[in-house]
XYZ file of C-alpha atoms in Angstrom:
540
model
C 102.619 161.258 76.303
C 99.781 162.330 73.990
C 98.129 159.505 72.121
C 98.889 159.096 68.445
C 96.245 160.050 65.873
C 93.477 157.564 65.282
C 93.403 155.424 62.189
C 90.731 157.650 60.687
C 92.916 160.697 61.209
C 96.220 159.106 60.269
C 97.679 160.689 57.094
C 99.925 158.956 54.618
C 103.370 160.131 53.602
C 101.869 161.255 50.311
C 100.118 163.992 52.251
C 103.368 165.918 52.775
C 102.569 168.464 50.110
C 98.857 168.391 50.893
C 99.618 169.628 54.388
C 102.244 172.015 53.031
C 99.666 173.583 50.708
C 96.946 173.968 53.327
C 96.523 177.587 54.313
C 97.013 177.838 58.096
C 95.086 181.099 58.070
C 91.861 179.537 56.898
C 89.152 178.443 59.310
C 87.928 175.912 56.753
C 89.497 172.596 57.660
C 87.559 170.823 54.899
C 90.369 171.791 52.580
C 92.519 169.106 54.210
C 91.490 166.023 52.285
C 94.307 163.550 51.823
C 94.640 161.524 48.629
C 95.265 157.834 49.280
C 98.464 156.745 47.652
C 101.697 155.018 48.552
C 105.090 156.660 48.518
C 108.556 155.781 49.772
C 109.124 157.004 53.330
C 112.754 157.812 52.770
C 112.180 160.453 50.112
C 114.897 163.127 50.208
C 113.590 166.693 50.579
C 114.556 167.821 47.099
C 112.503 165.025 45.488
C 109.068 165.555 47.028
C 105.986 164.553 45.081
C 103.892 167.730 44.896
C 100.357 167.189 46.145
C 97.102 168.968 45.613
C 94.711 170.077 48.334
C 91.037 169.673 47.555
C 88.542 172.128 48.934
C 85.305 170.506 47.967
C 82.675 170.402 50.672
C 81.278 167.271 49.097
C 84.448 165.320 49.651
C 85.149 166.712 53.109
C 85.421 164.322 55.992
C 84.675 165.149 59.611
C 87.716 163.049 60.523
C 90.158 165.130 58.469
C 93.508 165.398 60.304
C 94.259 168.543 62.324
C 96.508 171.285 61.000
C 99.193 170.223 63.484
C 99.585 166.849 65.191
C 101.959 168.282 67.801
C 100.420 168.428 71.274
C 100.395 171.659 73.280
C 103.309 170.381 75.367
C 105.261 169.488 72.243
C 104.556 172.884 70.671
C 105.923 174.646 73.715
C 108.978 172.384 73.688
C 109.645 173.131 70.012
C 109.169 176.861 70.527
C 111.400 176.747 73.621
C 114.159 175.061 71.602
C 113.715 177.618 68.812
C 113.674 180.498 71.275
C 116.827 179.391 73.098
C 118.509 178.936 69.713
C 117.660 182.532 68.881
C 119.260 183.778 72.113
C 122.638 183.265 70.455
C 121.919 186.107 68.055
C 121.208 188.490 70.927
C 124.113 187.272 73.040
C 126.612 187.520 70.186
C 125.538 191.091 69.499
C 124.881 192.577 72.942
C 127.312 190.778 75.248
C 129.969 192.626 73.264
C 128.856 196.214 73.924
C 130.297 196.877 77.436
C 133.681 195.513 76.316
C 134.072 197.853 73.320
C 136.353 200.368 75.136
C 138.422 197.514 76.629
C 138.830 195.705 73.291
C 139.899 198.955 71.612
C 142.659 199.454 74.182
C 143.735 195.798 74.013
C 144.070 195.766 70.220
C 145.580 199.249 70.021
C 142.805 200.778 67.934
C 139.973 203.299 68.353
C 136.446 202.745 69.645
C 135.143 203.939 66.274
C 137.019 201.076 64.609
C 135.619 198.561 67.089
C 132.151 199.963 66.371
C 132.784 198.970 62.750
C 132.767 195.348 63.931
C 129.202 196.000 65.085
C 128.360 197.408 61.655
C 129.936 194.457 59.830
C 128.100 192.079 62.166
C 124.787 193.701 61.219
C 125.559 193.559 57.492
C 126.041 189.796 57.662
C 123.109 189.576 60.056
C 121.088 190.994 57.180
C 122.520 188.819 54.412
C 123.013 185.371 55.940
C 119.337 184.535 56.709
C 118.544 184.854 53.007
C 120.905 181.909 52.478
C 120.012 179.737 55.478
C 116.286 180.587 55.389
C 115.970 179.457 51.771
C 117.764 176.192 52.569
C 115.521 175.534 55.574
C 112.399 176.017 53.425
C 113.495 173.023 51.298
C 115.801 170.779 53.323
C 114.115 171.334 56.668
C 114.560 173.327 59.836
C 116.499 170.746 61.859
C 119.561 170.121 59.654
C 119.826 173.793 58.699
C 119.780 174.925 62.324
C 122.455 172.394 63.276
C 124.679 173.676 60.458
C 124.332 177.289 61.615
C 125.449 176.297 65.108
C 128.576 174.614 63.763
C 129.472 177.885 61.988
C 128.769 179.939 65.113
C 130.819 177.671 67.381
C 133.809 177.825 65.029
C 133.659 181.633 64.862
C 133.506 181.999 68.659
C 136.653 179.912 69.106
C 138.432 182.023 66.481
C 137.329 185.282 68.144
C 138.624 184.129 71.525
C 142.038 183.549 69.922
C 142.160 186.669 67.712
C 144.915 189.225 68.211
C 144.371 191.732 65.381
C 141.580 194.132 64.499
C 141.105 192.689 60.993
C 140.677 189.190 62.456
C 137.982 190.541 64.739
C 136.031 191.988 61.801
C 136.265 188.818 59.667
C 135.323 186.465 62.491
C 132.476 188.706 63.660
C 131.052 188.429 60.147
C 131.322 184.640 60.345
C 129.797 184.631 63.828
C 126.885 186.714 62.579
C 126.356 184.316 59.664
C 125.814 181.505 62.155
C 123.773 183.264 64.821
C 121.480 185.609 62.884
C 119.783 182.851 60.907
C 118.436 181.212 64.058
C 115.740 183.901 64.154
C 114.456 183.229 60.617
C 114.546 179.460 61.114
C 112.789 179.755 64.482
C 110.045 181.918 62.980
C 109.716 179.329 60.217
C 109.176 176.595 62.811
C 106.407 178.626 64.438
C 104.771 179.104 61.046
C 104.948 175.325 60.505
C 103.035 174.341 63.644
C 100.658 177.246 64.409
C 97.593 178.871 62.878
C 96.927 182.575 62.620
C 94.615 182.543 65.655
C 97.364 181.374 68.032
C 100.466 182.644 66.274
C 100.755 186.001 68.033
C 101.057 184.415 71.477
C 103.595 181.820 70.368
C 105.575 184.488 68.530
C 105.618 186.511 71.751
C 107.041 183.550 73.676
C 109.627 183.011 70.941
C 110.743 186.632 70.905
C 110.773 186.916 74.704
C 113.411 184.202 74.841
C 115.156 185.745 71.882
C 115.424 189.080 73.675
C 116.415 187.908 77.147
C 120.108 188.353 76.194
C 119.466 192.058 75.663
C 119.298 192.430 79.450
C 121.478 189.511 80.576
C 124.133 189.705 77.853
C 125.624 193.129 78.630
C 125.803 192.291 82.350
C 127.704 189.077 81.622
C 129.882 190.890 79.097
C 130.780 193.560 81.622
C 131.589 190.983 84.313
C 133.684 188.833 81.965
C 135.597 191.816 80.564
C 136.283 193.254 84.020
C 137.328 189.994 85.724
C 138.561 187.442 83.166
C 139.304 189.678 80.181
C 137.330 190.309 77.009
C 138.384 187.007 75.396
C 136.399 185.137 78.050
C 133.229 186.536 76.435
C 133.847 184.449 73.328
C 134.962 181.380 75.289
C 131.646 181.565 77.137
C 129.745 181.731 73.837
C 131.775 178.798 72.464
C 130.976 176.589 75.476
C 127.312 177.650 75.539
C 126.818 176.961 71.823
C 128.690 173.642 71.979
C 126.493 172.313 74.780
C 123.301 173.532 73.120
C 124.320 172.042 69.773
C 124.280 168.611 71.450
C 120.808 169.289 72.920
C 119.433 170.316 69.521
C 120.959 167.289 67.829
C 119.248 164.978 70.325
C 115.801 166.536 70.698
C 114.848 168.993 67.934
C 112.209 167.430 65.619
C 111.707 168.331 61.977
C 108.649 170.588 61.457
C 108.801 171.637 57.785
C 105.391 170.769 56.334
C 106.728 169.651 52.954
C 108.703 166.968 54.833
C 106.539 165.932 57.808
C 103.098 167.206 56.791
C 101.192 168.202 59.913
C 103.918 166.613 62.027
C 102.646 163.035 61.944
C 104.701 161.853 58.955
C 108.186 160.484 59.711
C 110.952 162.559 58.077
C 113.698 161.146 55.912
C 116.456 159.384 57.844
C 118.961 162.252 58.075
C 116.333 164.591 59.570
C 115.271 162.305 62.419
C 116.152 163.234 65.997
C 117.496 160.410 68.217
C 114.711 161.130 70.734
C 112.042 161.672 68.071
C 109.363 159.771 69.989
C 109.493 162.238 72.882
C 108.976 165.374 70.811
C 106.680 164.345 67.934
C 103.684 162.119 67.215
C 104.991 160.388 64.109
C 102.910 157.649 62.522
C 105.247 154.991 61.142
C 102.330 153.034 59.668
C 101.735 155.866 57.197
C 105.141 155.182 55.674
C 104.505 152.869 52.718
C 106.229 152.410 49.396
C 105.439 153.525 45.903
C 107.208 152.695 42.664
C 107.136 154.125 39.191
C 106.356 157.711 40.225
C 108.538 160.474 38.947
C 109.568 162.810 41.732
C 109.768 166.529 41.157
C 112.961 168.108 42.501
C 112.394 171.210 44.610
C 114.982 173.943 44.145
C 116.393 176.185 46.839
C 115.139 179.694 46.139
C 117.916 181.949 47.415
C 116.270 185.070 46.004
C 112.920 184.406 47.735
C 113.690 186.792 50.650
C 114.732 189.532 48.221
C 111.619 188.943 46.116
C 109.428 189.100 49.227
C 111.196 192.274 50.360
C 110.149 194.047 47.161
C 106.544 192.823 47.186
C 104.453 195.989 47.334
C 102.228 194.740 50.149
C 105.192 194.527 52.563
C 107.839 196.914 51.193
C 106.467 200.058 52.816
C 105.906 198.584 56.254
C 109.359 196.955 56.166
C 110.941 200.340 55.458
C 108.999 201.779 58.397
C 110.198 198.968 60.673
C 113.790 199.271 59.460
C 114.044 202.967 60.299
C 112.674 202.414 63.805
C 114.847 199.343 64.356
C 117.919 201.295 63.224
C 117.233 204.046 65.765
C 117.049 201.455 68.520
C 120.275 199.699 67.459
C 122.001 203.045 67.121
C 121.294 203.865 70.775
C 122.460 200.420 71.926
C 125.735 200.686 70.000
C 126.662 204.156 71.213
C 125.386 203.756 74.790
C 128.572 202.194 76.206
C 130.863 204.854 74.750
C 128.639 207.754 75.837
C 128.061 206.459 79.362
C 131.768 205.684 79.751
C 132.899 209.149 78.657
C 130.174 211.286 80.228
C 129.371 209.365 83.408
C 132.712 207.569 83.911
C 131.270 204.047 84.201
C 133.374 200.865 84.189
C 132.606 197.610 82.379
C 130.333 196.069 85.032
C 128.367 199.284 85.558
C 128.034 199.701 81.795
C 126.565 196.214 81.591
C 124.009 197.048 84.285
C 122.748 200.042 82.281
C 121.444 197.641 79.615
C 119.013 195.906 82.007
C 116.267 198.442 81.309
C 116.587 197.784 77.581
C 116.285 194.021 78.030
C 113.296 194.258 80.364
C 111.568 196.614 77.930
C 112.090 194.103 75.128
C 110.552 191.237 77.090
C 107.597 193.334 78.244
C 106.994 194.469 74.671
C 107.007 191.012 73.108
C 104.925 189.317 75.791
C 102.218 191.982 76.035
C 102.039 192.651 72.307
C 102.019 188.975 71.320
C 99.566 187.336 73.683
C 97.443 190.211 74.894
C 97.210 192.386 71.791
C 97.885 190.395 68.612
C 95.979 187.225 69.576
C 93.049 188.949 71.295
C 92.773 191.577 68.578
C 92.712 188.957 65.860
C 90.031 186.837 67.547
C 87.909 189.869 68.390
C 87.913 191.369 64.901
C 87.688 187.992 63.161
C 84.498 187.328 65.123
C 83.097 190.747 64.212
C 84.013 190.242 60.567
C 82.354 186.816 60.451
C 79.178 188.166 62.072
C 79.005 191.063 59.605
C 79.761 189.095 56.448
C 78.397 185.657 57.315
C 79.095 182.714 55.066
C 79.818 184.987 52.113
C 83.077 186.131 53.684
C 86.356 185.037 52.132
C 89.601 184.658 54.065
C 91.461 186.820 51.545
C 88.996 189.675 52.167
C 89.708 189.782 55.905
C 91.590 193.078 56.583
C 94.603 191.461 58.235
C 96.780 194.540 57.579
C 94.591 196.857 59.635
C 93.965 194.331 62.415
C 97.592 193.363 62.947
C 99.039 196.868 62.638
C 96.372 199.106 64.146
C 98.432 199.753 67.326
C 101.478 201.019 65.430
C 100.009 204.488 65.920
C 100.686 204.037 69.661
C 104.131 202.429 69.617
C 105.744 204.683 67.004
C 105.202 208.000 68.875
C 106.374 206.339 72.104
C 109.643 205.438 70.393
C 110.076 208.936 68.968
C 109.711 210.501 72.408
C 112.075 207.968 73.981
C 114.829 208.459 71.400
C 114.847 212.234 71.571
C 114.801 212.317 75.403
C 117.572 209.691 75.514
C 119.773 211.808 73.253
C 119.214 215.237 74.787
C 119.488 214.151 78.436
C 122.907 212.657 77.707
C 123.877 215.729 75.679
C 122.994 218.020 78.615
C 124.654 215.690 81.170
C 121.416 215.087 83.059
C 121.188 212.382 85.720
C 121.989 208.973 84.238
C 118.682 207.520 85.464
C 116.752 209.533 82.855
C 118.315 208.016 79.693
C 118.240 204.575 81.342
C 114.509 204.875 82.086
C 113.754 205.993 78.552
C 115.863 203.161 77.136
C 113.206 200.901 78.707
C 110.389 202.667 76.837
C 112.488 202.751 73.670
C 112.998 198.981 73.800
C 109.337 198.320 74.678
C 108.048 200.328 71.723
C 110.699 199.064 69.285
C 110.001 195.423 70.099
C 106.244 195.905 69.950
C 106.631 197.276 66.428
C 108.876 194.365 65.478
C 106.524 191.729 66.951
C 103.554 193.169 65.082
C 105.248 193.257 61.687
C 106.987 189.880 62.090
C 103.663 188.205 62.897
C 102.023 189.961 59.945
C 104.720 188.696 57.570
C 104.303 185.086 58.715
C 100.518 185.524 58.323
C 100.664 186.473 54.670
C 103.570 184.195 53.688
C 102.743 181.026 55.696
C 104.482 178.691 53.235
C 107.654 180.821 53.125
C 107.781 181.931 56.746
C 111.568 181.541 57.087
C 112.215 183.429 53.846
C 109.722 186.144 54.844
C 111.450 186.613 58.188
C 114.788 186.695 56.361
C 113.411 189.506 54.168
C 112.500 191.473 57.286
C 115.926 190.797 58.729
C 117.633 191.896 55.508
C 115.842 195.241 55.484
C 116.184 196.111 59.168
C 119.827 195.058 59.538
C 121.050 196.903 56.447
C 119.428 200.120 57.638
C 120.638 199.362 61.176
C 124.191 198.910 59.921
C 123.955 202.280 58.194
C 122.754 203.937 61.407
C 125.458 202.409 63.614
C 128.087 203.333 61.040
C 127.144 207.027 60.871
C 126.254 207.774 64.506
C 129.836 208.429 65.699
C 130.719 210.797 62.812
C 127.343 212.497 63.270
C 127.940 213.090 66.985
C 131.419 214.441 66.243
C 129.973 216.871 63.693
C 126.641 218.094 65.140
C 126.541 216.766 68.703
C 124.637 214.070 70.601
C 121.264 215.787 70.928
C 120.969 216.919 67.317
C 122.092 213.519 66.000
C 119.231 211.820 67.817
C 116.853 214.612 66.776
C 117.760 214.042 63.135
C 116.930 210.339 63.344
C 113.708 211.076 65.242
C 112.616 213.300 62.373
C 113.274 210.459 59.951
C 111.143 208.116 62.082
C 108.307 210.634 62.183
C 108.373 211.009 58.404
C 108.262 207.220 57.971
C 104.797 206.978 59.532
C 103.476 207.955 56.092
C 104.640 204.518 54.906
C 102.163 202.881 57.296
C 99.415 205.034 55.791
C 100.292 203.708 52.335
C 100.184 200.161 53.707
C 96.747 200.690 55.253
C 95.289 202.186 52.083
C 96.702 199.897 49.400
C 98.177 196.838 51.159
C 95.083 194.621 51.114
C 94.524 195.183 47.396
C 98.151 194.400 46.556
C 98.014 191.243 48.694
C 94.864 189.980 46.955
C 96.407 190.511 43.521
C 99.516 188.559 44.515
C 97.434 185.705 45.925
C 95.355 185.601 42.743
C 98.521 185.465 40.623
C 99.831 182.575 42.709
C 96.528 180.688 42.422
C 96.479 181.222 38.655
C 100.052 179.969 38.403
C 99.218 176.836 40.408
C 96.114 176.262 38.294
C 98.154 176.617 35.112
C 100.720 174.111 36.364
C 97.991 171.624 37.290
C 96.203 171.895 33.966
């Protein structure tokens, strides 16, 4: 067990907002100077006393507390819990695909109608994180995540018992509302405990766990549908989520910086985990009382993700990501139907065809996160510091170009993969060819997603859950559009030309990255200056 912070490093509860306001992207740790005051430990999250971080070199102390008090082991435990939580989003979506033909026959409807349940799932996958993410940015990650699992568990039980097509659509929407938000909340937790220098690697670990279901899920779905019936898919998800809900309730610590500071401040009673001492270095001696202070109530900002979505410095790159994500989801949704009709595969064999996609996802997130994003950042940050010396400002560092410079590699790889996937199926070529290119499609798609997700958390460190929800909103709405139109498009113009059409749209969207590279840094600086001016006006 790591030792607790020394007395010189030990922050008080009044530092909650000090830590929350510290920029995790800055190398200057002198900005973390805690005011000495007393405040009630059991302060509810909507009544936090806003603090003020000082940046004066004169008042800096060499014993200032670290950005995060969580040990390396504890960080990996937290990220593992967040990552496993996020697997439910992938499982709920992808375990379903091989069973689509079977479910259509069982409910006496068409495969196109069952594909609409995928579209409705993605619509709520887009919308729900804006609700849960905003709540988690105020009331904390722990309680919000537990609530989402209760919703998910209830929906899975209902789906296992459903007997009509309309019930399937409604309950899939509810299931999506519970599972999709785990991604935004998990990304928020990573933003809470990591700095920009290490974030890419941790984000890669998080997304690798998140994407494991993309390879495992369809196999399990095919086996369940072929042996126990399609309802067993949802009973499996219900049991899995019920067991994991208990694990989260026992071990997941609160990480939101406005509640626990750098992790050393005990949270309010309702946010404490029963096994808190095993997963966090809380300092109970920093919990003292204060009377006579008026607490400022923090409001839940439900429109924060929408506001972030339309910020100029991220809008263009989010549109680029959404178009590429939609192409990927479109291929996943239609793959079962095409392989079943053209190659005559059964449920288990259909599930096996998704392995390449899942492996590509994991390779993409791991290599892009640890070996590209982290190393790139450190390399160019060092060069920038050497060139600009002490005169350099963090806001002047070209984070847009550093984080996204490899998009020029991954985007063309996805274009090639999509068009080959479509035309080889159209011409009834050997099934190994589209399966192989589904690997490269997933690798490139997930590399693009990892890059842009990490970039969003970089520039919105205090609203990381809401920023991730904004990304999710954009990509899932466009993805829902793509999955909704692919069947009618294939019926009208054929498989090959449908995929060619979307490839052309992806190629055109690369211009959006050019806009981001040229103007993004300037737009970001203006927004940061507006925020600083607003804070200064409020403090005056």
